[in-house]
Each structure stands twice: as structure tokens, then as C-alpha cells.
Short mmCIF file of C-alpha atoms and ligand atoms in Angstrom, two decimals:
data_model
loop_
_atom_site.label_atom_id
_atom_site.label_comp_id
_atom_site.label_asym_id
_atom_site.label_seq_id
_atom_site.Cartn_x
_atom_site.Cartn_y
_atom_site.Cartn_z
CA UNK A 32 56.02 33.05 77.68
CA UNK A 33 53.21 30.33 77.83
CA UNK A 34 53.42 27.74 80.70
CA UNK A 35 53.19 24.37 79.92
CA UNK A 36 49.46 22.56 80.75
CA UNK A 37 51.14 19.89 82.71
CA UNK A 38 54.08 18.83 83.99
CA UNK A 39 54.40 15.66 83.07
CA UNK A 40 51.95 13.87 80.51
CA UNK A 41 52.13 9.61 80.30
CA UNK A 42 50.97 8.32 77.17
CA UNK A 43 49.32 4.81 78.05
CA UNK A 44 47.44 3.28 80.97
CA UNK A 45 49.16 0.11 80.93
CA UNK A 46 50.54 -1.22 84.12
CA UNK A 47 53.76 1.10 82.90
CA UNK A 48 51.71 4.04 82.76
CA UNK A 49 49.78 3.68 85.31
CA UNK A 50 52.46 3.66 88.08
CA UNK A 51 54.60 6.24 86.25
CA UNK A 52 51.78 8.15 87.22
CA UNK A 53 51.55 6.92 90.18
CA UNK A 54 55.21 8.46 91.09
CA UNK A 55 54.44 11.77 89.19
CA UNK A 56 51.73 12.77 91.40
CA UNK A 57 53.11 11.58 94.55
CA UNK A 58 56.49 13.37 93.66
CA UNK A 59 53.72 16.59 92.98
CA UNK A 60 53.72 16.96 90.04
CA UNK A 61 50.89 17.81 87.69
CA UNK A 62 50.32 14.53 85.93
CA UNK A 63 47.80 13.79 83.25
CA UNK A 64 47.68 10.09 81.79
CA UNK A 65 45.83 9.65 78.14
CA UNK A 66 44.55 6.60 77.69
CA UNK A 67 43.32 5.43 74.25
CA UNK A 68 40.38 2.63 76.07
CA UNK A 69 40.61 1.28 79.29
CA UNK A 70 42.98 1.93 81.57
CA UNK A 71 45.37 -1.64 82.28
CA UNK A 72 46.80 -2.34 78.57
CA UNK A 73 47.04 -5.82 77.94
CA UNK A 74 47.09 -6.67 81.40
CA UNK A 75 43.19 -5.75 81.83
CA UNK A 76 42.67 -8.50 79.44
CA UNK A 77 44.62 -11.52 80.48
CA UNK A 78 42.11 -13.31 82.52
CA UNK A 79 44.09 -14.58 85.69
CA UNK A 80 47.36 -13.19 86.64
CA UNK A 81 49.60 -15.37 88.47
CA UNK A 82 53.71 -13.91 88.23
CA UNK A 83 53.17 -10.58 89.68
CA UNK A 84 54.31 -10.70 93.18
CA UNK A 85 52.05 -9.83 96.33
CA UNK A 86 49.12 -12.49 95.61
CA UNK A 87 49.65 -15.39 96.18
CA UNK A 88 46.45 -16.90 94.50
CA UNK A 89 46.77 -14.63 91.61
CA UNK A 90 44.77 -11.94 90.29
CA UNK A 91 42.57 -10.93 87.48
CA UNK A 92 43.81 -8.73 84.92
CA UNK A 93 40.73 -6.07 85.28
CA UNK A 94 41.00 -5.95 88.78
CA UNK A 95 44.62 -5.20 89.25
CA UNK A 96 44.31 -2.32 86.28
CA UNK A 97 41.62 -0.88 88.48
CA UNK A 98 43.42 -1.30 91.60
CA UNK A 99 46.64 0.61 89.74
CA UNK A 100 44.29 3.13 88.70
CA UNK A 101 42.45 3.81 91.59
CA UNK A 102 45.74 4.05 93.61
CA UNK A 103 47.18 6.39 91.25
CA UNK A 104 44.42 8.75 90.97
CA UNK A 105 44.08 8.84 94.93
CA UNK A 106 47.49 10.97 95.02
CA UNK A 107 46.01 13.30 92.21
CA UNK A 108 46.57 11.41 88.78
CA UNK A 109 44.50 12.96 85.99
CA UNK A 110 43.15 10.36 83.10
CA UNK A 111 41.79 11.60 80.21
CA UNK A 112 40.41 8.93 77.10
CA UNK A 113 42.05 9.66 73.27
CA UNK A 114 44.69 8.53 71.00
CA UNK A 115 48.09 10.78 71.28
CA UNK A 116 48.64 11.43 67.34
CA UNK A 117 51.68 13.12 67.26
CA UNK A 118 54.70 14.16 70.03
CA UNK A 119 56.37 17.38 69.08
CA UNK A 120 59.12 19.82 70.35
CA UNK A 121 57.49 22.98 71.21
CA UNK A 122 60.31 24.89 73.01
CA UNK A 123 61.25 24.43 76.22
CA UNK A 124 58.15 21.76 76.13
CA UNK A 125 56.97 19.25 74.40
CA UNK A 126 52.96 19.33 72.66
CA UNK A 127 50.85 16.38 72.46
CA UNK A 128 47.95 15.88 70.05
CA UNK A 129 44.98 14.16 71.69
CA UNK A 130 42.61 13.55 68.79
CA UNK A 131 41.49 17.50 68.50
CA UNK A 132 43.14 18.33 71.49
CA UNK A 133 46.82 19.73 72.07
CA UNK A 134 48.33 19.67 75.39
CA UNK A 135 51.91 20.17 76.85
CA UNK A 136 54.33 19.09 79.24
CA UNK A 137 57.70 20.00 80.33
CA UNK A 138 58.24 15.99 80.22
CA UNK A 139 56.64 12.93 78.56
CA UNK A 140 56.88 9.06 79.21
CA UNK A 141 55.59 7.19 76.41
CA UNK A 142 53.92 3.82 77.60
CA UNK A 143 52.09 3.11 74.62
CA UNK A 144 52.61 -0.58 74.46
CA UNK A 145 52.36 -3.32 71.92
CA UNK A 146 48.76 -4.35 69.86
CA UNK A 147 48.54 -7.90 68.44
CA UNK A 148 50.37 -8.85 65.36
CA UNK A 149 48.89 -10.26 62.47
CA UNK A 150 50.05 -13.70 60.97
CA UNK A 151 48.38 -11.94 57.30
CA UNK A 152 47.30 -14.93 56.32
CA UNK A 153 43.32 -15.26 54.15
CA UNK A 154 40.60 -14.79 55.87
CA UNK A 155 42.39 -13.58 58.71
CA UNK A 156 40.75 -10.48 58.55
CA UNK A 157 37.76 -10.66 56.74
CA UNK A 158 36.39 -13.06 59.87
CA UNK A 159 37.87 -10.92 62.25
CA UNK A 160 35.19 -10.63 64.66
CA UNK A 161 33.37 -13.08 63.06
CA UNK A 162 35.70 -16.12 65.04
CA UNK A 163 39.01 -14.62 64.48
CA UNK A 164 39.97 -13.33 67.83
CA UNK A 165 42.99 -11.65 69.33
CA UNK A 166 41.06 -11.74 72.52
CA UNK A 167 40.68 -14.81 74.54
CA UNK A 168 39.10 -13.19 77.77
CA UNK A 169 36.98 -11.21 75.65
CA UNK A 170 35.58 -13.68 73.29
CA UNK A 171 35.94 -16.86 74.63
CA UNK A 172 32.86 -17.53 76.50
CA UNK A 173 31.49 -17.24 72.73
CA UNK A 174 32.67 -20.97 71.97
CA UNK A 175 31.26 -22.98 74.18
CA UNK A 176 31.34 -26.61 73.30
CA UNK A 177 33.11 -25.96 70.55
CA UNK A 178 36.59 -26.63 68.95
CA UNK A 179 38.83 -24.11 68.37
CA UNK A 180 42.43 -23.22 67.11
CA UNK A 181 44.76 -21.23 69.19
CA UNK A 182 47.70 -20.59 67.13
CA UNK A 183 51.40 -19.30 68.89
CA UNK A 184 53.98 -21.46 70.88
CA UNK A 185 54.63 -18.27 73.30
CA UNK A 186 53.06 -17.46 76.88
CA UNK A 187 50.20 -15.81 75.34
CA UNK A 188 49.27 -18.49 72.64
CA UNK A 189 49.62 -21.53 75.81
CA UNK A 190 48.00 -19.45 78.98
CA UNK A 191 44.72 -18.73 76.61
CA UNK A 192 44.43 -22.30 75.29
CA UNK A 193 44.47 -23.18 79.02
CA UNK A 194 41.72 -20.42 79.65
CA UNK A 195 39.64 -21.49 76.52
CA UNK A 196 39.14 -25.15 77.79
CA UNK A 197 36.97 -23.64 80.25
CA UNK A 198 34.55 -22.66 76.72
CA UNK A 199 35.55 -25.22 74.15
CA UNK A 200 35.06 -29.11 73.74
CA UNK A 201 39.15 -28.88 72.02
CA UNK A 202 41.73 -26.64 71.65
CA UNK A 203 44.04 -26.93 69.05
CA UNK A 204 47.59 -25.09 69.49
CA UNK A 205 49.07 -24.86 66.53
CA UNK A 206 52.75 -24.49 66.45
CA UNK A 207 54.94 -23.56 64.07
CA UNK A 208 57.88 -25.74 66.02
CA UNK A 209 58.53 -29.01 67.95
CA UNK A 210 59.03 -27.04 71.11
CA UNK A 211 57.05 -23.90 73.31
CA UNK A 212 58.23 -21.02 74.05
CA UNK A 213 56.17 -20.54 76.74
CA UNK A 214 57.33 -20.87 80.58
CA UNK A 215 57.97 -24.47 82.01
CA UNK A 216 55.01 -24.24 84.02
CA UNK A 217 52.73 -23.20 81.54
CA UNK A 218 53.74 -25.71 79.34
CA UNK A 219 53.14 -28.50 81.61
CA UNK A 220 49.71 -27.59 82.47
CA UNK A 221 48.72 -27.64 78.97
CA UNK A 222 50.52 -30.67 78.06
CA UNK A 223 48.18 -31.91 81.13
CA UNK A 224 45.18 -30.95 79.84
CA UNK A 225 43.17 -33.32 77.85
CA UNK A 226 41.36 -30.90 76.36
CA UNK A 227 44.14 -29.39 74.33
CA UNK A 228 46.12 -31.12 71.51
CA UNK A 229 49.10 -29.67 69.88
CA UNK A 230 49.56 -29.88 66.63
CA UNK A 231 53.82 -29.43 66.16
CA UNK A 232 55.46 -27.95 63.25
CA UNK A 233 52.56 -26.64 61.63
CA UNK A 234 51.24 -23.39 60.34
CA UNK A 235 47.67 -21.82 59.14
CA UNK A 236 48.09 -21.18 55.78
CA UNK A 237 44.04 -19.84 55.60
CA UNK A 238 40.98 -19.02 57.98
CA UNK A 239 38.36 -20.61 56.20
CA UNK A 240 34.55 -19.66 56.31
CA UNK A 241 32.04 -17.06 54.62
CA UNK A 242 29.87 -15.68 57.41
CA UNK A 243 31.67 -17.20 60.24
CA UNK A 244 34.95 -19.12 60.91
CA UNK A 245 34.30 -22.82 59.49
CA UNK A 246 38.48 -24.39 59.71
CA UNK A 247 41.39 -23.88 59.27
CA UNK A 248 43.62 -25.15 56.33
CA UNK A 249 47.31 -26.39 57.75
CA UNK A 250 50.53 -27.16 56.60
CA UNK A 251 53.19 -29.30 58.48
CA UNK A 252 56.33 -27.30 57.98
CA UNK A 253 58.63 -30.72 57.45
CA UNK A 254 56.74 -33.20 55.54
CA UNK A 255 54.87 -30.50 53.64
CA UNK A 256 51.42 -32.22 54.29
CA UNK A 257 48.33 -30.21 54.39
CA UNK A 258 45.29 -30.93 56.20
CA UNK A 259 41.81 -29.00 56.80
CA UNK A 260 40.62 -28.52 60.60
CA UNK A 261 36.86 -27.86 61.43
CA UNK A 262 36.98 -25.23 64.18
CA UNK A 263 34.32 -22.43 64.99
CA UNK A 264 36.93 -20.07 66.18
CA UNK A 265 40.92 -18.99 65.86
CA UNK A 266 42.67 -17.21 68.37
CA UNK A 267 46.35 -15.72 66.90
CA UNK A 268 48.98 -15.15 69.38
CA UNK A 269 52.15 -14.55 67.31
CA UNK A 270 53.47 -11.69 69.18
CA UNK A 271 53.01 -8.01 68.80
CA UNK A 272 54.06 -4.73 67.03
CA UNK A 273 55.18 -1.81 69.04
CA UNK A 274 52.88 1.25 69.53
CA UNK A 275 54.96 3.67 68.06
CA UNK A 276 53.56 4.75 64.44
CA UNK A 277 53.47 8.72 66.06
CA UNK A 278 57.10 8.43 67.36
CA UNK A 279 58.64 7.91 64.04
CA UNK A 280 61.65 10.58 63.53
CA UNK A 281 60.87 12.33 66.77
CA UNK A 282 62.42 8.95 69.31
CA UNK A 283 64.97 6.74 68.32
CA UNK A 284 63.68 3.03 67.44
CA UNK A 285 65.03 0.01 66.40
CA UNK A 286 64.33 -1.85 63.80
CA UNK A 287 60.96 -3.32 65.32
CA UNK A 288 60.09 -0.03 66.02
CA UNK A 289 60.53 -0.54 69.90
CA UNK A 290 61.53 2.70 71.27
CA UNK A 291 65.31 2.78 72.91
CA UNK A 292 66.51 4.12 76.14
CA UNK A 293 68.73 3.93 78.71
CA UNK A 294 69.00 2.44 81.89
CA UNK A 295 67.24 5.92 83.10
CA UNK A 296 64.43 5.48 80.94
CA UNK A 297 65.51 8.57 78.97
CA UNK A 298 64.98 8.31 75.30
CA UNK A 299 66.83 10.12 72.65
CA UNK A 300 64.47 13.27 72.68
CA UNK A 301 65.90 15.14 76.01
CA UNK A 302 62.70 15.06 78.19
CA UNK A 303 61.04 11.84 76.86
CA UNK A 304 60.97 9.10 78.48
CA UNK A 305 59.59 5.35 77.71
CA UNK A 306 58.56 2.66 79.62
CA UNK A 307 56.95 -0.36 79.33
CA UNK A 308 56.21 -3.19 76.39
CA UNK A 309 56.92 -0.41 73.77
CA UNK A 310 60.63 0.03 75.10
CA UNK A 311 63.04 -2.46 73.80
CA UNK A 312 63.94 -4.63 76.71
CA UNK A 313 64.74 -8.51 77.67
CA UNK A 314 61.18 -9.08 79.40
CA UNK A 315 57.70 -7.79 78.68
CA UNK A 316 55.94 -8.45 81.67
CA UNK A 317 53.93 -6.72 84.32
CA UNK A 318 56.58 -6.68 87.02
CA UNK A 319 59.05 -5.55 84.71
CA UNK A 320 56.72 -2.65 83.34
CA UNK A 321 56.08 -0.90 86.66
CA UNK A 322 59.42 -0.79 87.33
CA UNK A 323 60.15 0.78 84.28
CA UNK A 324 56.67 3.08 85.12
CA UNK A 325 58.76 4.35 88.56
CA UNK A 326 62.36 4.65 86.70
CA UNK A 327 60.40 7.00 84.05
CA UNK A 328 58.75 9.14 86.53
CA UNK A 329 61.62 9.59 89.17
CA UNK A 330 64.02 10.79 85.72
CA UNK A 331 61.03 12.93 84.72
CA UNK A 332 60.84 14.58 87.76
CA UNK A 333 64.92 14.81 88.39
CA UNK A 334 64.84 16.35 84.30
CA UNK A 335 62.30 18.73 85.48
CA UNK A 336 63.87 20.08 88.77
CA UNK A 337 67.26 20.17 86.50
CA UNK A 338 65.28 23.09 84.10
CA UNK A 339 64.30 26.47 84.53
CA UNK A 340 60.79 26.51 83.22
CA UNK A 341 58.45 29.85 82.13
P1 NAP B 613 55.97 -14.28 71.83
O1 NAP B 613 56.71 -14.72 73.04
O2 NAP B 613 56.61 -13.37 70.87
O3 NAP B 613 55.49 -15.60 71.08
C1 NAP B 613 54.91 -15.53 69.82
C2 NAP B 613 54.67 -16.94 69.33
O4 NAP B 613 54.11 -16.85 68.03
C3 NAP B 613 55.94 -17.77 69.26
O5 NAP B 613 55.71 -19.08 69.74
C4 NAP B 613 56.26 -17.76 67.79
O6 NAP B 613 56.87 -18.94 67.34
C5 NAP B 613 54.89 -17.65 67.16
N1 NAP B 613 54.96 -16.99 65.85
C6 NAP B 613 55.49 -15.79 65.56
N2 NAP B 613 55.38 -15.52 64.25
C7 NAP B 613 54.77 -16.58 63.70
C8 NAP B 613 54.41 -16.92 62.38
N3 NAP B 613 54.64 -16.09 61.37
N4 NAP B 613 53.79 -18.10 62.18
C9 NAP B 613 53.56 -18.95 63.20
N5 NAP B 613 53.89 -18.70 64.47
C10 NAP B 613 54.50 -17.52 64.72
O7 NAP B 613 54.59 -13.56 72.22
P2 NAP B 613 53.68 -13.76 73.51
O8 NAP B 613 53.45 -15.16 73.83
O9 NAP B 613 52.47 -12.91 73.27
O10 NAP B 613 54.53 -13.11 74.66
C11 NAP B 613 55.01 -11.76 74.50
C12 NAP B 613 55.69 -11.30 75.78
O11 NAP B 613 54.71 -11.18 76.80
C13 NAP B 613 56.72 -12.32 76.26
O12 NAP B 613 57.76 -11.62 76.87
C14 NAP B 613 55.97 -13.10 77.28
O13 NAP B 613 56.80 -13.67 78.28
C15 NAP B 613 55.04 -12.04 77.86
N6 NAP B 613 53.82 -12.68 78.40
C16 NAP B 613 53.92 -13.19 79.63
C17 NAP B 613 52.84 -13.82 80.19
C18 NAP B 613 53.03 -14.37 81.55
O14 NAP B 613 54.06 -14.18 82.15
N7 NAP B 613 52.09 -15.07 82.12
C19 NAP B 613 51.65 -13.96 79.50
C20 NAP B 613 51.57 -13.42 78.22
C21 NAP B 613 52.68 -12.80 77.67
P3 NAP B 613 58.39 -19.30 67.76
O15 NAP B 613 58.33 -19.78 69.17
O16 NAP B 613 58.76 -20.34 66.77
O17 NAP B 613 59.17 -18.03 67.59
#
């Protein structure tokens, strides 16, 4: 019979991924990690990071995802670049499909994470890329001195409004409540900041512009009022949808499509594992993720010893 390719395959370089593989190829395994971009998830593109423990002044979201990356692959951590299309059982292992490619694994840990979720309102994504942005570190330096709306109450929508006064003469957060979501300290830095004004209870009811991003039409969600905004740019933070399109009927989900598991990581698939934003869990953060990453890796590698393999 065939041997599998690898022994354990990681789908996502997130900070989950990245230090499952990590403990797959320091437990010696053979450990491949496919990455659909960059290696780091989200984390590569939050500008500063300041709640993941061991530095104390914070640091930036690129150069901890290297860091992870170049640690991992020290110990023997393969990385190839390609979307995984499809998971399947292909007895005793499971296949991947990389794009063309098919490759297998006695065990799996999806890390897939989240991607940004759309608020679907018009001209949301006709401008996209033309001053609608789900990328504050990316695109920011792009609106200097000008005004702009972040829209979200939640740690992403606040921490970026902060980073964006560093570009913009104004930031509008718009917020669909009378309160943040965000954490305490977050909050009070922006409430600090004279350079961003929050506009409470309202919502974007359209992106307006034809080549470019022009305003933004609002509606206060009590009185019912409606007012235009001139901005040059929109950034949307209203949360995220789980990458987990390829997982359907092969993992169990719930209803958001966040993959479930238990306290082992193990999924509902015997050899799968999942780790990371995409698993349904109290807190997405890094510090949460690489734990996950090391819980996947050491049940991986305790499923694999468990099996007699071709
Ligand atoms: P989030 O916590 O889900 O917040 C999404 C925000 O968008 C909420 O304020 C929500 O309003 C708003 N929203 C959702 N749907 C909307 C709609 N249809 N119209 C208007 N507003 C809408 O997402 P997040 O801020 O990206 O954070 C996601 C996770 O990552 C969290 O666990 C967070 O702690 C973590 N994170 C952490 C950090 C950090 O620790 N520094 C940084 C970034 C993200 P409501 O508040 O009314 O629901």
C-alpha cells in the first residue's frame, strides 16, 4: 500500500499554524504547512501588537509572523504557498487538494482562520480597493490628511482608528451602539484622541462615490435621522466569517460555520484536528491561537503513534 506524503499537513500559517508546526517537527514528524499568502494570518497585518506576552513594548504583526516562521522552519517545518480546496478520507489517510496538487497525511490540523466580513451594503464593493478597505496597515498610509470612516465597535474597528490617526486629519467610528466592544484600554485611548469622533448608534446604509470613495450616507438607529459624511476612505471591521467553505460535510460546524472540537483539538473526522480563529472558541486572539497550534500538534502526534500506518 501507498505511504502517506507527510505525516502531518497544517492548513494555515496563522500564528495557530505556525506553531502547530512548530511542535510537529520538533516532535519529528514530517510536517508540511500550506499557506494560501503570507505566512502570519491576520496577525501579519495588525500593525503593533501589544497583548501577546514576552514584549513588553509590543511587537509588529509582520515581524512576529516571521519570527514564528523562521523558528518553525529551523526544526524542519516545510511551507508550501496554495489554497487547500478540498479535505478528503483516503483510507487510512487523509488527501489534500492544493490548487493542482494532492498531497496526504496520516493527520491534518486545519488553521484556516477567519477573512473579513462584509456589512453588504452599496458601493461596498464596487469601491473596494478604490477607498473601501478591510486593511488598515495595508492601506492606510493612502489617506493622509484626509477624513475617513472606520466602521465596527469591536477591537479591530477601535485599534485601527487609533492606527489611522497617524494618516488621516479625522476618523470617524461609526457605531452601530452607545457602547464599544472593544477592551477598556483600547477604548480609552481612542476616546483620548482628538482626532477620532464617534458617531453612536449609527450605521452606513451606502459607500458613496463613482471612481473613488466620496461619503458615506448614515442612519442613526433611534431617531431614524440620516445624514451624508464626506470621507475619502472606509475601513469595515464588523467581524469575520470562518474559513471553512472546503470543510463542509467532511468536519462538524456550527452554525457560523466555525469548526468544533474538543478540548484535544480533535474534530469530528478521527485524525483532524483544528486550531485557531476558525475553531469555535471564547477568544480569538494570538495567545489563545498558539496554544491551540501546540494542543493540535501534541494530539496529532499521540493519534499518529496510536495507528499502525503502511
Ligand atoms: P468583533 O469583536 O466581532 O466586533 C465586530 C464589530 O462590528 C462589533 O462592534 C459589532 O457591533 C459590529 N458589527 C457587526 N455587524 C454589524 C453590522 N451589521 N452593522 C454594524 N456594525 C456591525 O470583531 P473584531 O473587532 O474584529 O474582533 C474579533 C476578535 O478578534 C475578537 O475576539 C477580538 O477580541 C479579537 N481581536 C483582538 C485584538 C486585540 O486583542 N488587540 C485586535 C483585533 C481583534 P456590536 O458591538 O453591536 O455587536
Amino acid at each position: 500500500m501507498e505511504k502517506a506524503g507527510y505525516d502531518l499537513i497544517i492548513a494555515g500559517g496563522g500564528p495557530a499554524g505556525l506553531t502547530a508546526g512548530l511542535y510537529g517537527a520538533r516532535a519529528r514528524l514530517r510536517t508540511l504547512l500550506v499557506e494560501k499568502m503570507a505566512p502570519g494570518g491576520q496577525a501579519a497585518s495588525t500593525f503593533h501588537i501589544e497583548n501577546y506576552p514576552g514584549f513588553d513594548q509590543g511587537i509588529s504583526g509582520p515581524d512576529l509572523s516571521q519570527a514564528m516562521e523562521t523558528q518553525a522552519k529551523r526544526f524542519g517545518l516545510e511551507v508550501t504557498y496554495g489554497e487547500v480546496k478540498r479535505l478528503g478520507a483516503r483510507e487510512p489517510f487523509w488527501e489534500l487538494e492544493i490548487e493542482e496538487r494532492k498531497m496526504s497525511a496520516k493527520a491534518v490540523i486545519v488553521a484556516t482562520g477567519v477573512e473579513p466580513r462584509k456589512l453588504g451594503v452599496p458601493g461596498e464593493e464596487t469601491l473596494r480597493g478604490r477607498g473601501v478597505s478591510y486593511c488598515a496597515t495595508c492601506d492606510g498610509p493612502f489617506f493622509k490628511d484626509q477624513d475617513i470612516g472606520v466602521i465596527g465597535g469591536g477591537d479591530s474597528a477601535v485599534e485601527e482608528a487609533l492606527y489611522l490617526t497617524r494618516f488621516a486629519s479625522r476618523v470617524y467610528l461609526v457605531h452601530r451602539r452607545d457602547a464599544l466592544r472593544a477592551e477598556k484600554i483600547i477604548q480609552e485611548r481612542a476616546f483620548e484622541n482628538p482626532k477620532i469622533e464617534i458617531l453612536w448608534d449609527t450605521v452606513v446604509t451606502r459607500v458613496v462615490g463613482d471612481s473613488g470613495v466620496e461619503g458615506l450616507e448614515l442612519q442613526n438607529v433611534k431617531t431614524k435621522d440620516t445624514r451624508s459624511l464626506k470621507v475619502g476612505g472606509v475601513f469595515f471591521y464588523v467581524g469575520w466569517l470562518s474559513n471553512t467553505g472546503f470543510l463542509r460535510g467532511i468536519l462538524n460546524l456550527d452554525d457560523q460555520g466555525y469548526v468544533l472540537t474538543d478540548d484535544t483539538m480533535a474534530t469530528s473526522a478521527v485524525g483532524v484536528f483544528a486550531a485557531g480563529d476558525v475553531r469555535k472558541k471564547l477568544l480569538r486572539q494570538i495567545a489563545t491561537a498558539v496554544g491551540d497550534g501546540a494542543t493540535a500538534a501534541f494530539a496529532a502526534e499521540k493519534y499518529i503513534e496510536s495507528r499502525k500506518w503502511p
